[in-house]
Coordinates of C-alpha atoms and ligand atoms in Angstrom, one line a residue:
M1 CA -43.9 -9.8 -86.3
R2 CA -40.6 -12.1 -86.9
I3 CA -37.6 -11.1 -84.8
K4 CA -34.7 -10.1 -86.8
G5 CA -32.3 -9.2 -84.2
V6 CA -31.9 -8.8 -80.5
H7 CA -29.3 -6.2 -79.4
Y8 CA -27.8 -5.1 -76.0
V9 CA -27.0 -1.2 -76.1
L10 CA -25.1 0.0 -73.2
C11 CA -25.1 3.8 -72.5
R12 CA -22.9 4.9 -69.7
M13 CA -21.8 8.4 -68.0
E14 CA -19.1 9.0 -65.5
L15 CA -20.4 10.5 -62.3
A16 CA -19.1 13.9 -60.8
A17 CA -19.2 12.3 -57.6
P18 CA -19.4 8.5 -56.7
I19 CA -22.7 7.4 -55.2
P20 CA -22.0 4.8 -52.3
L21 CA -24.2 2.0 -51.4
S22 CA -23.3 -0.8 -48.6
C23 CA -22.2 -3.1 -51.3
G24 CA -20.0 -0.7 -53.2
S25 CA -19.6 2.8 -55.0
L26 CA -20.8 3.5 -58.2
T27 CA -18.4 5.8 -60.3
H28 CA -20.4 5.3 -63.5
R29 CA -24.1 5.1 -64.2
N30 CA -24.5 2.2 -66.6
F31 CA -27.8 1.9 -68.5
G32 CA -28.3 -1.4 -70.2
L33 CA -30.9 -1.3 -72.9
V34 CA -32.3 -4.0 -75.3
R35 CA -33.2 -3.4 -78.7
V36 CA -35.3 -6.1 -80.3
E37 CA -36.0 -5.5 -84.1
T38 CA -38.6 -7.1 -86.3
E39 CA -39.0 -7.8 -90.0
G40 CA -42.1 -5.8 -90.1
G41 CA -40.1 -2.8 -89.0
I42 CA -41.3 -2.5 -85.5
T43 CA -38.5 -2.1 -82.7
G44 CA -39.2 -2.9 -79.0
W45 CA -37.0 -1.4 -76.4
G46 CA -36.3 -2.6 -73.0
E47 CA -34.1 -2.4 -69.9
T48 CA -31.7 -4.9 -68.0
S49 CA -30.4 -3.8 -64.7
I50 CA -26.5 -3.6 -64.8
N51 CA -25.6 -1.8 -61.6
F52 CA -23.8 -4.5 -59.6
P53 CA -21.4 -6.0 -59.8
P54 CA -19.2 -3.3 -61.4
W55 CA -18.2 -5.9 -64.4
T56 CA -22.1 -6.5 -64.9
Y57 CA -22.1 -4.3 -68.0
R58 CA -19.6 -6.3 -70.0
E59 CA -21.1 -9.9 -68.8
R60 CA -24.8 -8.7 -69.8
A61 CA -23.6 -8.2 -73.5
A62 CA -22.6 -11.9 -73.9
T63 CA -25.7 -13.2 -71.9
I64 CA -28.1 -11.5 -74.1
E65 CA -26.3 -11.4 -77.4
E66 CA -24.7 -15.0 -77.4
G67 CA -27.1 -16.7 -74.7
L68 CA -30.5 -15.4 -75.7
A69 CA -30.4 -13.7 -79.1
P70 CA -30.1 -17.0 -80.9
L71 CA -33.3 -18.6 -78.8
L72 CA -35.3 -15.7 -80.3
E73 CA -34.1 -14.9 -84.0
G74 CA -37.0 -16.2 -86.3
E75 CA -39.5 -16.4 -83.6
D76 CA -42.8 -14.2 -83.6
A77 CA -42.3 -11.5 -81.2
S78 CA -45.8 -11.2 -80.5
D79 CA -45.6 -14.6 -78.5
V80 CA -44.2 -12.4 -75.2
L81 CA -44.9 -15.1 -72.6
R82 CA -44.0 -18.0 -74.7
L83 CA -40.6 -16.4 -75.4
R84 CA -39.9 -15.6 -72.0
D85 CA -40.8 -19.1 -70.9
K86 CA -38.4 -20.6 -73.9
M87 CA -35.7 -18.3 -72.6
V88 CA -36.2 -19.3 -69.0
A89 CA -36.2 -22.9 -69.8
A90 CA -33.1 -22.9 -71.9
T91 CA -31.1 -21.1 -69.2
R92 CA -32.6 -22.9 -66.1
P93 CA -29.4 -25.3 -65.5
F94 CA -27.3 -22.3 -65.6
T95 CA -28.9 -20.5 -62.8
R96 CA -27.1 -23.2 -60.4
M97 CA -23.8 -23.3 -62.0
W98 CA -23.5 -19.5 -62.9
S99 CA -25.6 -16.4 -61.7
E100 CA -29.5 -16.8 -61.1
G101 CA -29.7 -13.1 -61.0
A102 CA -27.7 -12.0 -64.1
I103 CA -29.8 -14.5 -66.0
A104 CA -33.0 -13.0 -64.7
Q105 CA -32.0 -9.5 -65.4
A106 CA -31.2 -10.4 -68.9
I107 CA -34.1 -12.0 -69.6
S108 CA -36.1 -8.9 -68.1
G109 CA -34.6 -6.7 -70.5
V110 CA -35.4 -8.8 -73.6
E111 CA -38.9 -9.5 -72.2
M112 CA -39.4 -5.9 -71.6
A113 CA -38.6 -5.2 -75.3
L114 CA -40.6 -8.0 -76.7
W115 CA -43.9 -6.3 -74.6
D116 CA -42.9 -2.9 -76.0
A117 CA -43.1 -4.2 -79.6
R118 CA -46.3 -6.1 -78.8
G119 CA -47.9 -2.9 -77.5
K120 CA -46.7 -0.9 -80.6
E121 CA -48.1 -3.9 -82.7
L122 CA -51.4 -3.6 -81.1
S123 CA -51.2 0.1 -80.5
Q124 CA -52.0 -0.2 -76.7
P125 CA -50.0 0.6 -73.5
V126 CA -48.5 -2.4 -71.9
A127 CA -50.4 -2.0 -68.8
S128 CA -53.4 -2.8 -70.8
L129 CA -52.0 -5.8 -72.3
L130 CA -50.8 -7.0 -69.0
G131 CA -54.5 -7.0 -67.5
G132 CA -55.7 -3.2 -67.5
I133 CA -54.9 0.2 -65.9
C134 CA -55.8 0.7 -62.3
R135 CA -54.4 4.1 -62.0
K136 CA -52.5 6.4 -63.9
E137 CA -51.1 8.9 -61.3
F138 CA -48.6 7.9 -58.4
D139 CA -47.0 9.5 -55.4
C140 CA -43.3 9.1 -55.4
Y141 CA -40.6 8.9 -52.6
A142 CA -37.2 10.2 -53.4
T143 CA -34.4 8.4 -53.4
G144 CA -30.4 8.8 -54.2
L145 CA -30.4 11.9 -52.0
R146 CA -26.9 13.8 -52.0
A147 CA -24.5 11.4 -50.4
D148 CA -22.2 14.2 -49.1
D149 CA -25.2 16.0 -47.3
P150 CA -28.4 13.8 -46.9
V151 CA -30.2 16.3 -44.9
R152 CA -29.7 18.8 -47.5
G153 CA -30.7 16.1 -50.1
A154 CA -34.0 15.5 -48.4
L155 CA -34.8 19.1 -47.8
D156 CA -34.4 19.6 -51.7
A157 CA -36.4 16.8 -52.4
I158 CA -39.4 18.4 -50.3
N159 CA -38.9 21.5 -51.8
D160 CA -39.6 19.7 -55.0
G161 CA -42.9 18.5 -53.6
Y162 CA -41.9 15.2 -52.5
R163 CA -43.7 14.0 -49.3
A164 CA -41.3 10.6 -48.7
V165 CA -37.5 10.5 -48.8
K166 CA -35.3 7.2 -48.7
I167 CA -31.9 7.3 -47.1
R168 CA -29.4 4.4 -47.3
V169 CA -27.7 2.9 -44.2
G170 CA -25.1 0.3 -44.0
F171 CA -22.1 2.6 -43.8
G172 CA -21.1 2.2 -40.1
D173 CA -23.6 1.9 -37.2
D174 CA -22.8 5.3 -35.6
K175 CA -22.7 7.2 -38.8
D176 CA -26.1 5.4 -39.8
I177 CA -27.7 6.2 -36.7
A178 CA -26.7 9.9 -36.7
V179 CA -27.7 10.5 -40.4
A180 CA -31.0 9.0 -39.7
R181 CA -31.6 11.2 -36.8
A182 CA -30.4 14.2 -38.5
V183 CA -32.8 13.5 -41.6
R184 CA -35.8 13.1 -39.4
E185 CA -35.0 16.2 -37.3
A186 CA -34.8 18.3 -40.3
I187 CA -37.9 17.0 -42.2
G188 CA -40.0 16.7 -39.3
P189 CA -42.9 14.2 -38.1
D190 CA -44.9 14.6 -41.4
I191 CA -42.8 13.5 -43.9
A192 CA -42.3 9.5 -44.7
L193 CA -38.7 8.4 -43.9
L194 CA -37.9 5.3 -45.7
I195 CA -34.4 3.5 -45.0
D196 CA -32.8 1.0 -46.9
A197 CA -29.9 -1.4 -45.9
N198 CA -29.1 -3.0 -49.3
Q199 CA -28.5 -6.2 -47.6
A200 CA -25.9 -5.0 -45.3
F201 CA -26.4 -6.7 -41.6
D202 CA -26.1 -10.2 -40.5
L203 CA -28.9 -11.1 -37.9
P204 CA -27.4 -9.7 -34.8
R205 CA -26.2 -6.3 -36.1
A206 CA -29.9 -6.1 -37.8
R207 CA -31.5 -6.5 -34.5
K208 CA -29.3 -3.7 -33.0
M209 CA -29.6 -1.3 -35.7
I210 CA -33.2 -1.7 -36.3
G211 CA -33.7 -1.2 -32.4
L212 CA -32.3 2.1 -32.8
L213 CA -33.5 3.1 -36.3
G214 CA -37.0 2.6 -34.6
E215 CA -37.0 5.9 -32.9
V216 CA -36.8 8.0 -36.2
D217 CA -40.2 6.3 -37.1
P218 CA -39.2 4.7 -40.4
Y219 CA -42.1 4.2 -43.2
W220 CA -40.3 1.0 -43.9
I221 CA -36.8 -0.5 -43.5
E222 CA -35.8 -2.4 -46.6
E223 CA -33.7 -5.3 -47.1
P224 CA -31.8 -5.4 -43.7
V225 CA -30.5 -8.8 -44.3
L226 CA -29.5 -11.1 -47.4
S227 CA -32.5 -11.1 -49.7
D228 CA -33.1 -15.0 -49.4
D229 CA -32.1 -15.2 -45.5
F230 CA -35.8 -16.1 -44.7
E231 CA -34.7 -17.5 -41.3
A232 CA -33.3 -14.1 -40.2
Q233 CA -36.6 -12.2 -42.0
A234 CA -38.9 -14.6 -39.9
R235 CA -37.0 -13.6 -36.6
L236 CA -36.7 -9.9 -37.3
R237 CA -40.5 -9.9 -38.3
S238 CA -41.3 -11.5 -34.8
E239 CA -38.9 -9.2 -32.9
F240 CA -40.2 -6.2 -34.6
P241 CA -43.9 -6.3 -34.9
D242 CA -43.9 -2.5 -35.1
I243 CA -41.4 -2.0 -37.9
A244 CA -42.6 -2.3 -41.5
F245 CA -40.3 -4.2 -43.8
A246 CA -39.8 -3.9 -47.5
W247 CA -38.4 -6.5 -49.7
G248 CA -38.1 -7.8 -53.2
E249 CA -35.6 -6.0 -55.6
N250 CA -33.3 -9.0 -55.2
A251 CA -35.7 -12.0 -55.5
F252 CA -35.4 -13.9 -58.7
R253 CA -37.8 -16.5 -58.2
L254 CA -41.8 -16.5 -57.6
S255 CA -41.6 -19.0 -55.3
H256 CA -39.6 -16.6 -52.9
Y257 CA -42.2 -13.9 -53.3
R258 CA -44.7 -16.3 -52.7
H259 CA -43.2 -17.6 -49.1
V260 CA -42.6 -13.9 -48.1
A261 CA -46.0 -12.8 -48.9
E262 CA -47.5 -16.0 -47.2
K263 CA -45.2 -15.7 -44.1
G264 CA -45.8 -11.9 -43.9
L265 CA -42.0 -11.7 -43.8
A266 CA -42.5 -8.2 -45.3
D267 CA -44.9 -5.6 -45.7
Y268 CA -44.1 -4.1 -49.1
L269 CA -43.1 -6.2 -51.8
M270 CA -40.5 -4.5 -54.5
P271 CA -40.9 -6.5 -57.8
D272 CA -38.5 -5.0 -60.4
P273 CA -39.3 -5.5 -64.2
C274 CA -35.6 -4.8 -65.0
R275 CA -34.2 -7.5 -62.8
G276 CA -36.9 -10.4 -61.6
G277 CA -37.5 -11.8 -65.0
G278 CA -39.6 -9.2 -66.9
M279 CA -42.7 -7.5 -66.7
G280 CA -44.8 -10.6 -66.8
T281 CA -42.9 -11.8 -63.8
A282 CA -43.1 -8.7 -62.0
L283 CA -47.0 -8.5 -62.1
D284 CA -47.2 -11.9 -61.1
A285 CA -44.9 -11.1 -58.0
A286 CA -47.3 -8.1 -57.5
R287 CA -50.5 -10.4 -57.5
I288 CA -49.2 -12.8 -55.4
A289 CA -48.4 -9.6 -52.9
N290 CA -52.0 -8.3 -53.4
A291 CA -53.3 -11.7 -52.7
E292 CA -51.9 -11.8 -49.5
G293 CA -53.4 -8.3 -49.0
L294 CA -49.7 -6.6 -49.2
P295 CA -49.2 -3.3 -51.2
V296 CA -46.6 -3.5 -53.8
S297 CA -44.0 -0.6 -54.4
A298 CA -42.1 -1.7 -57.7
H299 CA -38.4 -1.1 -57.6
H300 CA -36.2 0.5 -60.4
Y301 CA -32.9 1.9 -60.4
G302 CA -32.0 2.6 -63.8
S303 CA -32.9 4.8 -66.8
D304 CA -36.3 6.5 -67.4
L305 CA -36.9 3.6 -70.0
G306 CA -37.0 1.0 -67.2
F307 CA -38.9 3.7 -65.1
A308 CA -41.9 3.8 -67.6
A309 CA -41.8 0.0 -67.4
M310 CA -42.0 0.3 -63.7
L311 CA -45.0 2.4 -64.0
H312 CA -46.9 0.2 -66.1
I313 CA -46.5 -2.4 -63.3
M314 CA -47.7 -0.2 -60.7
A315 CA -50.6 0.8 -63.0
A316 CA -51.7 -2.8 -63.7
C317 CA -51.4 -4.0 -60.1
E318 CA -54.4 -3.6 -58.0
R319 CA -52.9 -2.5 -54.6
S320 CA -50.0 -0.3 -54.9
D321 CA -48.2 2.2 -52.6
L322 CA -45.4 4.7 -53.1
V323 CA -43.3 4.8 -56.2
L324 CA -39.4 5.1 -56.2
R325 CA -37.8 7.9 -57.9
D326 CA -34.1 8.4 -58.1
V327 CA -33.3 12.1 -57.7
A328 CA -29.5 11.8 -57.9
A329 CA -27.8 13.7 -60.4
A330 CA -27.7 11.6 -63.0
P331 CA -29.1 13.4 -66.6
L332 CA -28.5 10.9 -68.8
R333 CA -31.1 8.6 -66.7
D334 CA -33.7 11.1 -67.8
D335 CA -32.4 12.0 -71.3
I336 CA -32.4 8.4 -72.6
V337 CA -36.0 8.8 -73.6
V338 CA -37.8 11.9 -75.3
E339 CA -40.4 12.1 -72.5
D340 CA -40.2 13.9 -69.5
L341 CA -41.0 11.8 -66.6
V342 CA -39.5 13.6 -63.9
P343 CA -42.3 14.0 -61.1
V344 CA -44.0 17.2 -60.5
G345 CA -45.1 17.9 -56.9
G346 CA -43.9 14.3 -55.9
K347 CA -46.5 13.0 -58.5
V348 CA -45.6 11.0 -61.8
T349 CA -48.1 10.0 -64.4
L350 CA -48.2 7.1 -66.7
P351 CA -46.8 7.8 -70.0
D352 CA -49.4 7.7 -72.8
G353 CA -48.8 5.8 -76.0
P354 CA -48.4 2.4 -77.2
G355 CA -45.8 -0.2 -75.8
L356 CA -44.2 1.6 -72.8
G357 CA -45.0 4.8 -74.0
V358 CA -41.4 6.3 -74.2
T359 CA -39.3 7.0 -77.2
P360 CA -35.7 6.3 -77.0
D361 CA -33.6 9.1 -77.8
E362 CA -31.5 7.9 -80.7
K363 CA -29.2 10.8 -80.8
V364 CA -28.5 10.6 -76.9
I365 CA -28.1 6.9 -77.1
A366 CA -25.7 7.1 -80.1
A367 CA -23.9 9.6 -78.1
T368 CA -23.4 7.7 -74.9
Q369 CA -23.0 4.3 -76.2
F370 CA -20.1 2.7 -74.7
K371 CA -18.3 0.0 -76.8
F372 CA -16.0 -2.6 -75.4
Ligands
LIG401 MG1 -33.0 -1.0 -52.1

């Protein structure tokens, strides 16, 4: 299964209304796909996260096609982890002089495509290749609630069967508190309310906000401070022993997972197979969390191709928790693959079939591919 080519395919759609996050607004949804072609005719597909910063969708083309593809052409695609390690070794110095996250996210998309090809070659789902399937059905929480009316968005999600919803904060303290109170008031005490700060706060502000947000009984508070500010996380951990913290979507080193898990700095760990270095690394991170008794709630914010990959991680990890489901209006997210992965009654099932178990919709991809 010699590799013939590694290609980056950008699909994008303009949003009817921008999606605000504390680190900036999304005016488009960009989905970075990776296609690995082999001489035997098997094609593997992966996804690289390209949400932020806004120019990332251009950078990723160069990183994958000029930086990584030449390392892989002519190699045996079956050697997934060896090739992952080859990409990591070749780019290691650049993680200091340039961007660790960008490189890890590029490697993620390529590594995922290699797993998909390997699964197709062996007629096995990737989760089986990664060690085995612990479960196939998952309870989801809804994120990406309507930014113009989070209360309405939360109620819509509950109407669709979700028993857990996530709101974003970091838009101004008074507004954040008002939204959190209004959503809790509307959904009642029995629905889990997750809160994501997207690294918005410094330590003093995090202290203030966590103190106030505690009153809405959050299921977890996610990334209150910078992902690698472990000193601040340790202080928050000791000052708020009754608050559960979630962490991990912006971690690009397994040593950081080990540190957070061993020190108990977070309660839920969130490896992202499109970001942290690929599916193998995401499962390594999940196993580190599980070894310390911590559940995993894998992260994904992209198309349903990457969502399928995230489900394979959740299927293969022994101790898992809720699964993230983006419910924002972004039809291309769902349409990129033929299979329907939209949760029913708040539950989603691991797709059947070899590899990732999903079929990229070539017509949709051709129609929405953005060339630059
Ligand atoms: Mg988050």
